[in-house]
GROMACS .gro file of C-alpha atoms in nm:
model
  122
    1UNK     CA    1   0.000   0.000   0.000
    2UNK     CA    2   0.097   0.373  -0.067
    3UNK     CA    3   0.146   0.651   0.131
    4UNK     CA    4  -0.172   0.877   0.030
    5UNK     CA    5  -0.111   1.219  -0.123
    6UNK     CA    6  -0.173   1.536   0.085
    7UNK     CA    7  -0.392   1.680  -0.183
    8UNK     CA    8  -0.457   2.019  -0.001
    9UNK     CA    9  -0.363   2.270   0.241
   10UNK     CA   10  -0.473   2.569   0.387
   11UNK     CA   11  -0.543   2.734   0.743
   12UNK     CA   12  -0.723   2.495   0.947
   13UNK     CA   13  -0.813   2.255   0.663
   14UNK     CA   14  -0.619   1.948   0.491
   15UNK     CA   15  -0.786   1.697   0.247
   16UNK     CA   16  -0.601   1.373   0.147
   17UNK     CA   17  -0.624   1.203  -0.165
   18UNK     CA   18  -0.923   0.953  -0.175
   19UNK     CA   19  -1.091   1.089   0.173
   20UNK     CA   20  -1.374   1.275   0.149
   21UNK     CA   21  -1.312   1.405   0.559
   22UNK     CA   22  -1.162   1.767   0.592
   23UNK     CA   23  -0.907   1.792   0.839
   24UNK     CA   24  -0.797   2.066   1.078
   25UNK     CA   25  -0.496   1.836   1.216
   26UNK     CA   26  -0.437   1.480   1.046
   27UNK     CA   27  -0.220   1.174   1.076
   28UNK     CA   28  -0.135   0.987   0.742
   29UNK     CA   29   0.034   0.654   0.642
   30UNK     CA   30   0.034   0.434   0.391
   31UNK     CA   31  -0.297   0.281   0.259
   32UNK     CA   32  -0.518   0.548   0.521
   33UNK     CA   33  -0.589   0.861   0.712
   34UNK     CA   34  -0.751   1.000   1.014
   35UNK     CA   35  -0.829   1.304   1.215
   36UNK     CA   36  -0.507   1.375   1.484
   37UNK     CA   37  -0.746   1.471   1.793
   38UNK     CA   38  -0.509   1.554   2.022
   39UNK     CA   39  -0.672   1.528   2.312
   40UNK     CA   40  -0.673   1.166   2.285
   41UNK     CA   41  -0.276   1.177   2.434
   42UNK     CA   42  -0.356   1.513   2.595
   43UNK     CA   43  -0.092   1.675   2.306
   44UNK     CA   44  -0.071   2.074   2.324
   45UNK     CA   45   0.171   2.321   2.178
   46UNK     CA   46   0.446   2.250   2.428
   47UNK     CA   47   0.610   2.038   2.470
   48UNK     CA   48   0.406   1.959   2.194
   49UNK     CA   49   0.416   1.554   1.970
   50UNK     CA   50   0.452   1.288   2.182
   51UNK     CA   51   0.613   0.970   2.104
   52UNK     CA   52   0.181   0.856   2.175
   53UNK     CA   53   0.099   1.075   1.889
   54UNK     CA   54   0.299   0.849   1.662
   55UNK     CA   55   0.241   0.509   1.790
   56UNK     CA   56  -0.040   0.461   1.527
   57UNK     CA   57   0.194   0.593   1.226
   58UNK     CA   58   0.506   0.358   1.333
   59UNK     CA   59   0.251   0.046   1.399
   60UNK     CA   60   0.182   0.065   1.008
   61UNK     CA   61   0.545  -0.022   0.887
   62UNK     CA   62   0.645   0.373   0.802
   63UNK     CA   63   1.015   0.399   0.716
   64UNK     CA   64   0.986   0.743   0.780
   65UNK     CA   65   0.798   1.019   0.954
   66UNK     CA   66   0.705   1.385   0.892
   67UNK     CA   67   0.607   1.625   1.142
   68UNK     CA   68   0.385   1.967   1.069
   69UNK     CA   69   0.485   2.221   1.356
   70UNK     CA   70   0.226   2.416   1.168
   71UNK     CA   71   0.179   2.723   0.990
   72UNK     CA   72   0.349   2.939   1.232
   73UNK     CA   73   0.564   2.679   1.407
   74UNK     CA   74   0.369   2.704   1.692
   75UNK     CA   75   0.362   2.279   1.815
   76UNK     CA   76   0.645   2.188   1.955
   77UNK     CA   77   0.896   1.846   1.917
   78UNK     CA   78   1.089   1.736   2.194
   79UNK     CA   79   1.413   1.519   2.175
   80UNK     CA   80   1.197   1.217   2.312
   81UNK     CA   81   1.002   1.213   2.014
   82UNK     CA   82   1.262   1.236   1.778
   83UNK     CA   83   1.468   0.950   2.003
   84UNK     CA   84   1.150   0.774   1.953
   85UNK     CA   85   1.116   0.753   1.596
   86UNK     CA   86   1.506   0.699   1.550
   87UNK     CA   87   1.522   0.384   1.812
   88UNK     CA   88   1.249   0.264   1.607
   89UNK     CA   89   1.450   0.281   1.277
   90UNK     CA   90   1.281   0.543   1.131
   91UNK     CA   91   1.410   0.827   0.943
   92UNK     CA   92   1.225   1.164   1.087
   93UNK     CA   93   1.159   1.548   0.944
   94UNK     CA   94   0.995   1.814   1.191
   95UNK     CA   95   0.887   2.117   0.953
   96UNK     CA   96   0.671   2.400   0.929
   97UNK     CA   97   0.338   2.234   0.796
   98UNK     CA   98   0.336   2.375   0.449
   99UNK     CA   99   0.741   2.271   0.378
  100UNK     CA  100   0.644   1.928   0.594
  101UNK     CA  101   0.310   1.868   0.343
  102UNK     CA  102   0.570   1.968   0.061
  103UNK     CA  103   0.819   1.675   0.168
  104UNK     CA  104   0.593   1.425   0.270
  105UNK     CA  105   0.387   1.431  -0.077
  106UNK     CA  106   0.785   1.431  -0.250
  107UNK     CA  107   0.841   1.114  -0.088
  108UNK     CA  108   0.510   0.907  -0.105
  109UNK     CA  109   0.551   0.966  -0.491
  110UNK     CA  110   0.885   0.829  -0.464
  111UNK     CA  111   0.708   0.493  -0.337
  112UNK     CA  112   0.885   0.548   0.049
  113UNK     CA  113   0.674   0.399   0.292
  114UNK     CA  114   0.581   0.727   0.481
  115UNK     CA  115   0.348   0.905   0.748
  116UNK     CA  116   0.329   1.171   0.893
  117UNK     CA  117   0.118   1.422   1.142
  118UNK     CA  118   0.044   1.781   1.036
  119UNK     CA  119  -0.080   2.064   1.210
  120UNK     CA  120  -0.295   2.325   0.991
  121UNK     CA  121  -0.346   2.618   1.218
  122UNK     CA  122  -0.076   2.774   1.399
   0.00000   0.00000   0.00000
């Protein structure tokens, strides 16, 4: 299965490829898509993702990760996370959410086995 593409972007909304949902804050990896609701891990701007924010992502086989800090860099990445997704084998990319959309779309067509959460607003 293939990583879906990010089809749009803009403030508060994100639409993947073959989903009819609108997003305000998504996870994506290969062959789906969901909503990222943050309080289900009790996530907020800082310290921001937690390595619980990407179980779901790594569970599917990703070989790599990409992380919206969103439009204004706002959400935050700790070291943990990042230690996270390296101990796990997994290459990782924390961006502002339009360069992170940008990357993660450039390597789903590429075939790479890749997810990612992204963060619309700011």
């Amino acid at each position: 299965m293939s990583s879906p593409e990010i089809a749009s972007l803009s403030w508060g909304q994100m639409k993947v490829k073959g989903c009819s949902t609108t997003y305000k804050d998504c996870k994506v990896w290969p062959g789906g898509s969901r909503t990222w609701d943050w309080r289900e891990t009790g996530t907020n701007h800082s310290p921001g993702v937690q390595p619980a924010d990407l179980e779901e992502v790594v569970k599917k086989g990703v070989k790599a990760v990409v992380i919206g800090r969103g439009m204004s860099e706002a959400l935050q990445v700790p070291p943990s996370t990042v230690d996270y997704l390296k101990k796990n084998g997994i290459d990782v990319l924390v961006l502002q959410t339009e360069k992170a959309v940008a990357e993660y779309n450039a390597l789903a067509a590429r075939g790479v086995r890749v997810g990612g959460v992204f963060h619309s607003t700011c």
